[in-house]
Coordinates of C-alpha atoms in Angstrom, one line a residue:
Chain K
X19 CA -3.6 3.3 -1.2
X20 CA -4.2 0.2 -3.1
X21 CA -3.3 1.7 -6.5
X22 CA -0.2 3.3 -5.0
X23 CA 0.9 -0.1 -3.8
X24 CA 0.2 -1.7 -7.1
X25 CA 2.3 0.9 -8.9
X26 CA 5.2 0.4 -6.7
X27 CA 4.9 -3.3 -7.0
X28 CA 5.0 -5.6 -4.0
X29 CA 4.1 -4.8 -0.4
X30 CA 6.4 -3.6 2.3
X31 CA 8.8 -6.1 3.6
X32 CA 8.2 -8.6 0.8
X33 CA 11.1 -8.6 -1.4
X34 CA 10.1 -10.4 -4.6
X35 CA 7.0 -9.4 -6.5
X36 CA 4.1 -11.5 -5.4
X37 CA 3.7 -14.7 -7.4
X38 CA 0.5 -15.2 -9.2
X39 CA -2.4 -16.6 -7.2
X40 CA -2.5 -20.3 -7.4
X41 CA -5.8 -21.1 -9.1
X42 CA -5.5 -23.9 -11.4
X43 CA -8.1 -24.6 -14.1
X44 CA -9.8 -27.5 -12.5
X45 CA -9.9 -26.2 -8.9
X46 CA -13.6 -25.4 -8.6
X47 CA -15.3 -25.6 -5.3
X48 CA -17.5 -28.5 -4.1
X49 CA -20.3 -28.3 -1.6
X50 CA -17.9 -29.7 0.9
X51 CA -15.7 -26.7 0.6
X52 CA -18.6 -24.4 1.3
X53 CA -19.6 -26.5 4.2
X54 CA -16.1 -26.3 5.8
X55 CA -16.1 -22.6 5.1
X56 CA -19.4 -22.2 6.8
X57 CA -18.3 -24.1 9.9
X58 CA -15.1 -22.1 10.1
X59 CA -17.0 -18.8 9.8
X60 CA -19.5 -20.0 12.5
X61 CA -16.7 -21.1 14.9
X62 CA -14.9 -17.8 14.3
X63 CA -17.7 -15.3 14.5
X64 CA -20.0 -17.2 16.8
X65 CA -18.6 -15.9 20.1
X66 CA -18.2 -12.4 18.8
X67 CA -21.8 -12.3 17.5
X68 CA -23.0 -13.9 20.7
X69 CA -21.4 -11.1 22.7
X70 CA -22.9 -8.4 20.4
X71 CA -26.4 -9.9 20.6
X72 CA -26.0 -10.7 24.3
X73 CA -25.5 -7.0 24.9
X74 CA -29.1 -6.5 23.5
X75 CA -30.6 -8.9 26.0
X76 CA -31.3 -8.8 29.7
X77 CA -29.7 -11.0 32.3
X78 CA -33.0 -12.7 32.8
X79 CA -33.2 -13.5 29.1
X80 CA -29.6 -14.8 29.1
X81 CA -30.3 -17.0 32.1
X82 CA -33.5 -18.4 30.8
X83 CA -32.3 -19.4 27.4
X84 CA -28.5 -19.0 26.9
X85 CA -28.6 -19.7 23.2
X86 CA -31.7 -17.5 22.4
X87 CA -32.0 -14.3 20.5
X88 CA -32.8 -10.9 22.0
X89 CA -36.5 -10.9 22.7
X90 CA -37.4 -8.1 23.2
X91 CA -34.2 -6.2 22.1
X92 CA -33.0 -3.9 24.9
X93 CA -30.7 -1.0 24.4
X94 CA -30.3 -0.5 28.1
X95 CA -26.9 -2.2 28.5
X96 CA -25.3 -0.3 25.6
X97 CA -26.7 3.0 26.8
X98 CA -25.4 2.4 30.2
X99 CA -21.9 1.8 29.0
X100 CA -22.0 4.7 26.5
X101 CA -23.1 7.1 29.2
X102 CA -20.5 5.8 31.6
X103 CA -17.7 8.3 31.7
X104 CA -15.1 5.7 32.6
X105 CA -15.6 3.9 29.3
X106 CA -14.8 7.1 27.4
X107 CA -11.7 7.7 29.6
X108 CA -10.5 4.2 28.9
X109 CA -11.0 4.7 25.2
X110 CA -9.2 8.1 25.3
X111 CA -6.2 6.6 27.2
X112 CA -6.0 3.7 24.7
X113 CA -6.1 6.0 21.8
X114 CA -3.5 8.5 23.1
X115 CA -1.1 5.7 24.1
X116 CA -1.5 3.9 20.8
X117 CA -1.0 7.0 18.8
X118 CA 2.1 8.1 20.7
X119 CA 3.5 4.6 20.6
X120 CA 3.0 4.5 16.8
X121 CA 4.3 7.9 16.1
X122 CA 7.5 7.4 18.2
X123 CA 8.1 3.8 16.9
X124 CA 7.6 4.8 13.2
X125 CA 9.6 8.0 13.3
X126 CA 12.5 6.7 15.2
X127 CA 12.4 3.4 13.4
X128 CA 12.4 5.0 9.9
X129 CA 15.2 7.3 10.9
X130 CA 17.3 4.4 12.2
X131 CA 16.5 2.2 9.2
X132 CA 17.8 4.8 6.8
X133 CA 21.6 4.6 7.6
X134 CA 21.3 0.9 8.4
X135 CA 20.0 0.4 4.8
X136 CA 21.9 2.9 2.7
X137 CA 25.1 4.0 4.5
X138 CA 28.4 2.3 4.4
X139 CA 30.0 2.3 7.8
X140 CA 31.9 -0.1 9.9
X141 CA 29.3 -0.6 12.7
X142 CA 26.4 -1.0 10.4
X143 CA 25.8 -4.7 10.7
X144 CA 26.6 -4.9 14.5
X145 CA 24.2 -2.0 15.1
X146 CA 21.5 -3.7 13.1
X147 CA 22.1 -6.9 15.0
X148 CA 21.6 -5.1 18.3
X149 CA 18.1 -4.1 17.2
X150 CA 17.3 -7.6 15.8
X151 CA 18.3 -9.2 19.1
X152 CA 15.6 -7.1 20.6
X153 CA 13.2 -9.6 19.1
X154 CA 14.4 -12.1 21.6
X155 CA 13.4 -10.1 24.6
X156 CA 9.7 -9.8 25.0
X157 CA 8.5 -7.2 27.4
X158 CA 7.6 -10.0 29.8
X159 CA 11.3 -10.7 30.5
X160 CA 12.0 -7.2 31.5
X161 CA 8.6 -6.3 33.0
X162 CA 9.6 -6.2 36.7
X163 CA 12.7 -3.9 36.1
X164 CA 10.6 -1.9 33.6
X165 CA 8.1 -1.3 36.3
X166 CA 10.7 -0.2 38.8
X167 CA 12.6 2.0 36.3
X168 CA 9.5 3.7 35.0
X169 CA 7.8 4.4 38.3
X170 CA 11.0 5.3 40.3
X171 CA 13.9 6.4 38.1
X172 CA 11.8 8.1 35.4
X173 CA 8.9 9.1 37.5
X174 CA 6.5 8.1 34.6
X175 CA 4.3 5.7 36.6
X176 CA 0.6 6.1 35.7
X177 CA 1.3 8.4 32.7
X178 CA 0.6 7.9 29.0
X179 CA 4.3 8.3 28.2
X180 CA 5.3 5.7 30.7
X181 CA 3.4 3.1 28.7
X182 CA 3.9 4.5 25.2
X183 CA 7.7 4.9 25.3
X184 CA 8.5 1.3 26.3
X185 CA 6.0 0.0 23.9
X186 CA 7.6 2.0 21.1
X187 CA 11.0 0.7 22.2
X188 CA 9.8 -2.9 22.0
X189 CA 8.2 -2.2 18.6
X190 CA 11.5 -0.9 17.2
X191 CA 13.0 -4.3 16.2
X192 CA 10.1 -5.3 14.0
X193 CA 9.8 -1.7 12.6
X194 CA 13.5 -1.6 11.6
X195 CA 13.5 -5.2 10.3
X196 CA 10.6 -4.5 8.0
X197 CA 11.7 -1.0 6.9
X198 CA 15.3 -1.7 6.1
X199 CA 14.7 -3.8 3.0
X200 CA 12.1 -1.2 1.9
X201 CA 14.6 1.5 2.1
X202 CA 17.3 -0.7 0.4
X203 CA 14.9 -1.1 -2.5
X204 CA 14.8 2.6 -3.3
X205 CA 16.8 2.7 -6.6
X206 CA 20.4 4.0 -6.3
X207 CA 19.8 6.1 -9.4
X208 CA 17.4 8.3 -7.4
X209 CA 20.1 8.9 -4.8
X210 CA 22.7 9.6 -7.6
X211 CA 20.3 12.1 -9.2
X212 CA 19.7 13.8 -5.9
X213 CA 23.4 14.0 -5.3
X214 CA 23.9 15.5 -8.7
X215 CA 21.3 18.1 -7.9
X216 CA 23.4 18.9 -4.9
X217 CA 21.2 17.3 -2.2
X218 CA 22.8 16.1 1.0
X219 CA 21.9 12.7 2.3
X220 CA 19.8 14.3 5.0
X221 CA 17.8 16.2 2.3
X222 CA 17.5 13.0 0.4
X223 CA 16.0 11.3 3.4
X224 CA 13.3 13.9 3.9
X225 CA 12.5 14.6 0.2
X226 CA 12.8 11.1 -1.3
X227 CA 13.0 8.4 1.3
X228 CA 10.1 9.5 3.6
X229 CA 7.6 9.9 0.7
X230 CA 8.7 6.7 -1.0
X231 CA 8.5 4.5 2.0
X232 CA 4.8 5.2 2.5
X233 CA 3.4 1.7 2.3
X234 CA 6.1 0.2 4.5
X235 CA 5.5 3.0 7.0
X236 CA 1.8 2.3 7.1
X237 CA 2.4 -1.4 7.6
X238 CA 4.8 -1.0 10.6
X239 CA 2.5 1.8 11.9
X240 CA -0.5 -0.5 11.9
X241 CA 1.5 -3.3 13.6
X242 CA 2.7 -0.9 16.3
X243 CA -0.8 0.6 16.8
X244 CA -2.6 -2.8 17.1
X245 CA 0.1 -4.1 19.5
X246 CA -0.3 -1.1 21.7
X247 CA -4.1 -1.1 21.5
X248 CA -4.3 -4.7 22.6
X249 CA -1.5 -4.5 25.2
X250 CA -2.3 -5.7 28.7
X251 CA 0.6 -6.6 30.8
X252 CA 2.5 -3.3 30.8
X253 CA -0.6 -1.1 31.3
X254 CA -1.7 -3.6 34.0
X255 CA 1.4 -2.8 36.1
X256 CA 1.7 0.8 35.3
X257 CA -1.7 2.4 35.0
X258 CA -4.3 3.0 37.7
X259 CA -7.8 4.4 38.0
X260 CA -8.5 7.1 35.4
X261 CA -5.4 6.3 33.3
X262 CA -6.5 2.7 32.5
X263 CA -6.8 1.5 28.9
X264 CA -9.7 -0.4 27.4
X265 CA -8.3 -3.9 28.0
X266 CA -7.8 -3.0 31.6
X267 CA -11.3 -1.5 31.8
X268 CA -12.8 -4.6 30.2
X269 CA -11.0 -6.9 32.6
X270 CA -12.1 -4.8 35.6
X271 CA -15.7 -4.5 34.5
X272 CA -15.8 -8.2 33.9
X273 CA -14.5 -9.1 37.3
X274 CA -16.5 -6.4 39.2
X275 CA -19.8 -7.2 37.5
X276 CA -19.3 -10.8 36.6
X277 CA -22.9 -11.7 37.3
X278 CA -24.1 -8.9 35.0
X279 CA -23.4 -10.9 31.9
X280 CA -25.4 -8.7 29.6
X281 CA -23.6 -5.7 30.8
X282 CA -20.2 -7.4 30.3
X283 CA -21.2 -8.3 26.8
X284 CA -22.2 -4.7 26.0
X285 CA -19.1 -3.3 27.5
X286 CA -16.9 -5.8 25.7
X287 CA -18.6 -5.3 22.4
X288 CA -18.2 -1.6 22.5
X289 CA -14.6 -2.0 23.5
X290 CA -13.9 -4.2 20.4
X291 CA -15.6 -1.8 17.9
X292 CA -12.6 0.5 17.5
X293 CA -10.2 -2.4 16.9
X294 CA -12.6 -4.0 14.4
X295 CA -13.2 -0.8 12.5
X296 CA -9.5 -0.1 12.4
X297 CA -8.8 -3.6 11.2
X298 CA -11.4 -3.5 8.4
X299 CA -10.0 -0.1 7.2
X300 CA -6.4 -1.3 7.4
X301 CA -6.9 -5.0 6.6
X302 CA -4.6 -5.1 3.7
X303 CA -1.8 -3.5 5.6
X304 CA -2.1 -5.7 8.6
X305 CA -2.2 -8.9 6.6
X306 CA 0.6 -7.9 4.3
X307 CA 2.6 -6.7 7.2
X308 CA 2.3 -9.9 9.1
X309 CA 3.0 -12.0 6.0
X310 CA 6.0 -9.8 5.1
X311 CA 7.4 -10.0 8.6
X312 CA 7.0 -13.7 8.6
X313 CA 8.0 -14.7 5.1
X314 CA 11.7 -14.2 5.6
Chain Z
X11 CA 12.7 -14.7 11.0
X12 CA 15.3 -12.1 10.5
X13 CA 16.2 -13.2 7.1
X14 CA 14.1 -10.6 5.5
X15 CA 15.1 -10.5 1.8
X16 CA 18.3 -8.6 1.7
X17 CA 19.0 -6.8 -1.5
X18 CA 22.4 -5.5 -2.2
X19 CA 22.1 -1.9 -1.5
X20 CA 25.4 -0.3 -2.3
X21 CA 26.1 1.0 -5.7
X22 CA 27.6 -1.9 -7.6
X23 CA 30.6 0.3 -8.7
X24 CA 30.5 -1.1 -12.2
X25 CA 31.0 2.4 -13.6
X26 CA 34.7 2.2 -14.1
X27 CA 35.2 5.8 -14.6
X28 CA 37.3 5.2 -17.7
X29 CA 34.9 7.0 -19.9
X30 CA 36.1 10.6 -20.2
X31 CA 33.6 13.1 -21.2
X32 CA 31.6 11.2 -23.8
X33 CA 28.3 12.7 -24.9
X34 CA 26.1 10.5 -22.8
X35 CA 25.4 10.7 -19.1
X36 CA 27.7 7.9 -18.0
X37 CA 30.6 10.0 -16.8
X38 CA 28.5 12.2 -14.8
X39 CA 26.8 9.3 -13.2
X40 CA 29.9 7.5 -12.4
X41 CA 31.3 10.7 -11.0
X42 CA 28.3 10.9 -8.8
X43 CA 28.8 7.4 -7.8
X44 CA 32.4 8.0 -6.8
X45 CA 31.4 11.1 -5.1
X46 CA 28.7 9.2 -3.1
X47 CA 31.0 6.5 -2.1
X48 CA 33.7 9.0 -1.2
X49 CA 31.3 10.8 1.1
X50 CA 30.3 7.5 2.6
X51 CA 33.9 7.0 3.6
X52 CA 34.5 10.4 5.0
X53 CA 34.5 9.7 8.7
X54 CA 33.2 12.5 10.8
X55 CA 30.3 13.6 8.7
X56 CA 29.0 10.1 8.2
X57 CA 29.4 9.4 11.9
X58 CA 27.4 12.5 12.8
X59 CA 24.7 11.6 10.3
X60 CA 24.5 8.1 11.6
X61 CA 24.2 9.4 15.1
X62 CA 21.5 11.8 14.1
X63 CA 19.4 9.1 12.4
X64 CA 20.1 6.2 14.7
X65 CA 20.6 8.1 18.0
X66 CA 16.9 8.5 19.0
X67 CA 16.0 4.9 18.3
X68 CA 19.1 3.6 20.0
X69 CA 18.5 5.8 23.1
X70 CA 14.9 4.6 23.4
X71 CA 16.0 1.0 22.9
X72 CA 18.8 1.2 25.5
X73 CA 16.6 2.9 28.1
X74 CA 13.5 0.7 27.8
X75 CA 14.9 -2.6 26.5
X76 CA 18.6 -3.1 27.2
X77 CA 18.7 -1.4 30.6
X78 CA 15.6 -3.2 32.0
X79 CA 16.9 -6.6 30.7
X80 CA 20.3 -5.9 32.4
X81 CA 18.5 -4.9 35.6
X82 CA 16.5 -8.1 35.5
X83 CA 19.7 -10.1 35.5
X84 CA 21.0 -8.0 38.3
X85 CA 17.9 -8.2 40.4
X86 CA 17.8 -12.0 40.0
X87 CA 21.0 -12.3 42.2
X88 CA 19.5 -10.4 45.1
X89 CA 16.8 -10.9 47.7
X90 CA 14.8 -7.7 47.2
X91 CA 11.3 -6.7 48.1
X92 CA 11.2 -3.6 45.9
X93 CA 12.2 -1.0 48.5
X94 CA 15.5 0.0 50.1
X95 CA 18.9 -0.6 48.6
X96 CA 19.9 -3.6 46.6
X97 CA 22.3 -5.3 49.0
X98 CA 21.2 -8.7 50.0
X99 CA 23.3 -10.6 47.4
X100 CA 22.2 -14.3 47.3
X101 CA 24.1 -15.5 44.3
X102 CA 22.2 -18.2 42.5
X103 CA 19.8 -18.9 45.3
X104 CA 16.8 -17.3 43.6
X105 CA 17.3 -19.6 40.6
X106 CA 17.5 -22.6 42.9
X107 CA 14.3 -21.6 44.6
X108 CA 12.5 -21.1 41.4
X109 CA 13.7 -24.3 39.8
X110 CA 12.8 -26.3 42.9
X111 CA 9.4 -24.6 43.2
X112 CA 6.7 -27.1 42.1
X113 CA 4.5 -24.3 41.0
X114 CA 7.2 -23.1 38.6
X115 CA 7.9 -26.5 37.3
X116 CA 4.2 -27.0 36.7
X117 CA 4.0 -23.7 35.0
X118 CA 6.9 -24.6 32.7
X119 CA 5.2 -27.9 31.9
X120 CA 2.0 -26.0 31.0
X121 CA 3.9 -23.9 28.6
X122 CA 5.3 -27.0 27.0
X123 CA 1.9 -28.6 26.8
X124 CA 0.6 -25.6 25.0
X125 CA 3.5 -25.7 22.5
X126 CA 3.0 -29.4 21.8
X127 CA -0.8 -29.1 21.5
X128 CA -0.5 -26.1 19.2
X129 CA 1.7 -28.1 16.8
X130 CA -0.5 -31.2 17.1
X131 CA -3.9 -29.4 16.7
X132 CA -3.5 -26.0 15.2
X133 CA -1.1 -27.0 12.5
X134 CA -3.1 -29.8 10.9
X135 CA -6.3 -27.9 11.4
X136 CA -4.9 -24.7 9.9
X137 CA -3.3 -26.5 7.0
X138 CA -6.5 -28.4 6.2
X139 CA -8.6 -25.2 6.2
X140 CA -6.0 -23.4 4.1
X141 CA -5.9 -26.1 1.6
X142 CA -9.7 -26.3 1.3
X143 CA -10.0 -22.5 1.0
X144 CA -7.2 -22.2 -1.5
X145 CA -9.5 -22.3 -4.5
X146 CA -11.9 -20.1 -6.3
X147 CA -14.9 -19.9 -4.1
X148 CA -17.5 -17.2 -3.8
X149 CA -16.9 -14.8 -0.9
X150 CA -13.2 -15.7 -0.5
X151 CA -12.3 -12.2 0.5
X152 CA -15.0 -12.0 3.1
X153 CA -13.9 -15.4 4.4
X154 CA -10.3 -14.3 4.8
X155 CA -11.4 -11.2 6.7
X156 CA -13.7 -13.2 9.0
X157 CA -11.1 -15.8 9.8
X158 CA -8.7 -13.1 10.9
X159 CA -11.1 -11.2 13.2
X160 CA -10.2 -13.1 16.4
X161 CA -6.6 -12.4 15.9
X162 CA -7.2 -8.6 15.8
X163 CA -9.1 -8.6 19.1
X164 CA -7.0 -8.3 22.2
X165 CA -6.5 -11.4 24.2
X166 CA -8.3 -9.6 27.1
X167 CA -11.5 -9.0 25.1
X168 CA -11.4 -12.5 23.7
X169 CA -10.8 -13.9 27.1
X170 CA -13.6 -12.0 28.8
X171 CA -16.1 -13.1 26.1
X172 CA -15.1 -16.7 26.4
X173 CA -15.1 -16.5 30.2
X174 CA -18.8 -15.7 30.0
X175 CA -19.5 -18.3 27.4
X176 CA -17.8 -20.9 29.5
X177 CA -19.6 -20.1 32.8
X178 CA -20.8 -23.2 34.5
X179 CA -24.6 -23.8 34.4
X180 CA -25.8 -20.7 32.6
X181 CA -23.0 -20.3 30.0
X182 CA -23.9 -20.9 26.4
X183 CA -21.3 -23.6 25.8
X184 CA -22.9 -25.8 28.5
X185 CA -26.3 -25.0 27.1
X186 CA -25.3 -26.1 23.6
X187 CA -23.5 -29.2 24.8
X188 CA -26.4 -30.0 27.1
X189 CA -28.7 -30.2 24.0
X190 CA -26.3 -32.7 22.4
X191 CA -26.3 -34.6 25.7
X192 CA -22.8 -33.9 26.9
X193 CA -22.9 -32.7 30.5
X194 CA -20.4 -30.0 31.4
X195 CA -17.9 -30.7 34.2
X196 CA -19.3 -29.9 37.6
X197 CA -16.9 -27.1 38.4
X198 CA -17.2 -25.7 34.9
X199 CA -14.7 -25.9 32.0
X200 CA -12.4 -23.4 33.6
X201 CA -12.9 -24.6 37.2
X202 CA -11.9 -28.2 36.9
X203 CA -8.2 -28.6 37.3
X204 CA -7.8 -31.5 34.9
X205 CA -9.7 -29.7 32.1
X206 CA -8.8 -26.1 32.6
X207 CA -5.6 -26.1 30.7
X208 CA -7.2 -27.7 27.7
X209 CA -10.0 -25.2 27.8
X210 CA -7.5 -22.4 27.8
X211 CA -5.9 -24.0 24.8
X212 CA -9.2 -24.3 23.0
X213 CA -9.7 -20.5 23.4
X214 CA -6.2 -19.9 22.2
X215 CA -6.9 -22.0 19.2
X216 CA -10.0 -19.9 18.4
X217 CA -7.9 -16.8 18.6
X218 CA -4.8 -17.9 16.7
X219 CA -6.1 -20.3 14.1
X220 CA -6.9 -17.5 11.7
X221 CA -3.2 -16.4 11.7
X222 CA -2.1 -19.9 10.8
X223 CA -4.6 -20.1 8.0
X224 CA -3.7 -16.7 6.7
X225 CA 0.0 -17.5 6.6
X226 CA -0.5 -20.8 5.0
X227 CA -2.8 -19.3 2.4
X228 CA 0.0 -16.8 1.6
X229 CA 2.5 -19.6 1.4
X230 CA 0.2 -21.5 -1.0
X231 CA 0.1 -18.5 -3.3
X232 CA 3.8 -19.1 -3.8
X233 CA 3.3 -22.6 -5.2
X234 CA 3.7 -22.3 -8.9
X235 CA 0.7 -23.1 -11.0
X236 CA 2.8 -24.9 -13.6
X237 CA 3.8 -27.6 -11.1
X238 CA 0.2 -28.3 -10.2
X239 CA -1.0 -28.3 -13.8
X240 CA 1.8 -30.6 -14.8
X241 CA 0.9 -33.0 -12.0
X242 CA -2.8 -32.9 -13.0
X243 CA -1.9 -33.6 -16.6
X244 CA 0.0 -36.6 -15.4
X245 CA -3.2 -37.8 -13.8
X246 CA -2.6 -36.9 -10.2
X247 CA -5.7 -36.6 -8.0
X248 CA -6.4 -33.5 -5.9
X249 CA -5.3 -35.3 -2.8
X250 CA -2.0 -36.5 -4.4
X251 CA -1.3 -33.0 -5.6
X252 CA -1.7 -31.7 -2.1
X253 CA 0.3 -34.4 -0.5
X254 CA 3.2 -34.6 -2.9
X255 CA 3.5 -31.0 -4.1
X256 CA 1.7 -28.4 -2.2
X257 CA 2.4 -29.4 1.4
X258 CA 6.1 -30.1 0.9
X259 CA 6.5 -26.7 -0.8
X260 CA 4.7 -25.1 2.1
X261 CA 7.5 -26.3 4.4
X262 CA 9.2 -23.0 5.1
X263 CA 5.9 -21.2 5.8
X264 CA 4.9 -24.0 8.2
X265 CA 8.2 -23.9 10.0
X266 CA 8.0 -20.1 10.4
X267 CA 4.5 -20.4 11.8
X268 CA 5.7 -23.1 14.2
X269 CA 8.5 -20.9 15.4
X270 CA 6.2 -17.9 16.0
X271 CA 3.7 -20.1 17.7
X272 CA 6.3 -21.6 20.0
X273 CA 7.7 -18.2 21.0
X274 CA 4.1 -17.0 21.7
X275 CA 3.3 -20.1 23.8
X276 CA 6.4 -19.6 25.9
X277 CA 5.3 -16.0 26.8
X278 CA 1.7 -16.9 27.3
X279 CA 0.1 -14.5 29.9
X280 CA -2.9 -12.4 29.0
X281 CA -5.3 -15.1 28.1
X282 CA -4.5 -17.2 31.2
X283 CA -4.6 -14.2 33.5
X284 CA -8.1 -13.3 32.3
X285 CA -9.6 -16.8 32.0
X286 CA -8.3 -18.5 35.2
X287 CA -5.6 -16.3 36.8
X288 CA -3.5 -19.4 36.8
X289 CA -6.0 -21.5 38.8
X290 CA -7.8 -23.6 39.7
X291 CA -5.1 -24.9 42.1
X292 CA -2.3 -23.7 39.8
X293 CA -3.6 -25.9 37.0
X294 CA -3.0 -23.3 34.3
X295 CA -0.1 -21.3 35.5
X296 CA 2.5 -20.3 33.0
X297 CA 6.0 -19.0 33.5
X298 CA 4.8 -15.5 32.9
X299 CA 1.9 -15.7 35.3
X300 CA 4.3 -17.2 37.9
X301 CA 6.7 -14.3 37.6
X302 CA 3.9 -11.7 37.7
X303 CA 2.5 -13.3 40.8
X304 CA 5.8 -13.3 42.5
X305 CA 6.6 -9.8 41.5
X306 CA 3.4 -7.9 41.9
X307 CA 1.5 -9.8 44.5
X308 CA 4.3 -11.1 46.8
X309 CA 6.9 -8.4 45.9
X310 CA 9.6 -11.1 45.6
X311 CA 11.4 -9.2 42.9
X312 CA 14.5 -11.4 43.1
X313 CA 12.5 -14.6 42.5
X314 CA 10.4 -12.9 39.8
X315 CA 13.3 -11.7 37.8
X316 CA 15.1 -15.0 38.2
X317 CA 12.0 -16.6 36.7
X318 CA 12.0 -14.1 33.9
X319 CA 15.7 -14.8 33.1
X320 CA 14.8 -18.5 33.0
X321 CA 11.9 -17.7 30.7
X322 CA 14.2 -15.9 28.4
X323 CA 16.7 -18.8 28.6
X324 CA 14.0 -21.2 27.6
X325 CA 12.9 -19.1 24.7
X326 CA 16.5 -18.6 23.6
X327 CA 17.2 -22.4 23.7
X328 CA 14.1 -23.0 21.7
X329 CA 15.0 -20.4 19.2
X330 CA 18.6 -21.6 18.8
X331 CA 17.6 -25.3 18.6
X332 CA 15.0 -24.5 16.1
X333 CA 17.3 -22.4 14.0
X334 CA 19.8 -25.1 14.2
X335 CA 17.6 -28.1 13.5
X336 CA 14.9 -26.8 11.3
X337 CA 15.5 -23.5 9.7
X338 CA 19.0 -24.5 8.7
X339 CA 17.5 -27.2 6.5
X340 CA 15.5 -24.6 4.6
X341 CA 18.7 -22.7 3.9
X342 CA 20.5 -25.8 2.9
X343 CA 17.6 -26.8 0.6
X344 CA 17.5 -23.4 -0.9
X345 CA 21.2 -23.6 -1.7
X346 CA 20.9 -27.0 -3.1
X347 CA 18.1 -26.1 -5.4
X348 CA 19.9 -23.0 -6.4
X349 CA 22.8 -25.1 -7.4
X350 CA 20.6 -27.6 -9.2
X351 CA 19.2 -24.7 -11.1
X352 CA 15.8 -23.3 -10.4
X353 CA 13.2 -26.1 -10.4

């Protein structure tokens, strides 16, 4: 992935080739810098590590010395969560909803971005503006009617689709805004060559545009996936019981067993593992995606 | 935010088509170009293709974004408990109710406090960390990864963990502060009305500082080395370089961050819902928690949607003001420097 990106030069959404890293000759690091770095790392990772370690302790240990290390280490809490079928059903729901959201948002977004980037037609800019304006409407604004529409008119209450489709819809603006310049950047010569070879624009889309927009697609895909994976408000209103996603499960567990601190830590830790693994694997994409979306 | 670099996409039409059958490829290419542009113009086929490509996205967008937003506006003019027909038209009375409700006014104030605190605390902190980290140090890659971890976790997970850390008496925060000799508030950090909002803000800072640092670091990479080297040759100290060159050049990045942070603060919901649920005694309500409370607990759909329309209006006013006052300056500056020649 990395080498492919390097060859194509520049990440998705970022127009200009990336400037050199600022690292002047006399910019070495002093001990102070390392100290600050250490404090920042401690502040950042402290709570996460505490939760991970807390899961290996008993409630008695936690009460006795809140800041201590596991002694002895207990696997009980983690085993309890891992053998709990509701944990796995939360994880399954989260995964399915995030995958559907991502696939729908990326497929529809890429298709829509294509004519908005490369066709000449009268309604192009107004149409683009409609999608851009979507950025101004967070799901919060429309949440009550969304709830009514999805549960009554569409009969999709408490289903995977009922959450995934609106999430994909709200991911469309970002997707299209990031993908449009990516598609614009595909050289005109390629299109001309394809036309000379007798390809229609639809064929050009499938054979050239889709393969060439790989890095951009990964970026918007990751953004949509992470947003869906972390979403709380919409699932909170729409999903019940065995359809709940991980964030809902975590919140439930935490309020039901709030005195079982060790259990809460174990549950939370296991719930954050998928997000962390995914982040580490996709780090470059997430970061470049955010920067690209923000740079403007 | 929307000004993603726009490259001219259309074929420049420089091929004049004068060349008639010379040995090179030019005629064929310009023919293809003419052909392409001619096809772009041919109405029906283009319209159908556009429909094919944009249709699905547009349908999804209309059903799940445009329609609900329109319905929100509609609901806000009715008294409606969520069942039966929508017939009790009350005009603007829901808006009056919301705006006169002390809880909503307090919620709005809390949103504003979070916005101001973010700018006052997270901006300098993020900037300082980014400046310090923007040099060759060992483990820089790891550092950037670590800093970003809280941002990737969901607000719910972060909130649940912090909720446990902040428990009164047996929470670890009180334990640590107790060692230093600072007693925690009696009702706990989240249970004391005067402190709760600031505690929530502290957790938000933990979660979102990484994003600020990351964006600022990206902005710093755009500062040309030559400028810094030149200043150093002229005898500028590290501090002077940062103050006179780096930070001013970081302006656009900072302003973009500030914009995102503002919009996020206006919509704040998840973290508050998990940490305090808006309590104690409505000390941490936000506009979003207010409208969810009205909508899902009291079934006052009219009131809730009126509040959501107000939330949108607030966000819009902020966005427009910001665009007008701050971002416009960036554009003007860019124009000016373009006219002056690239500096």
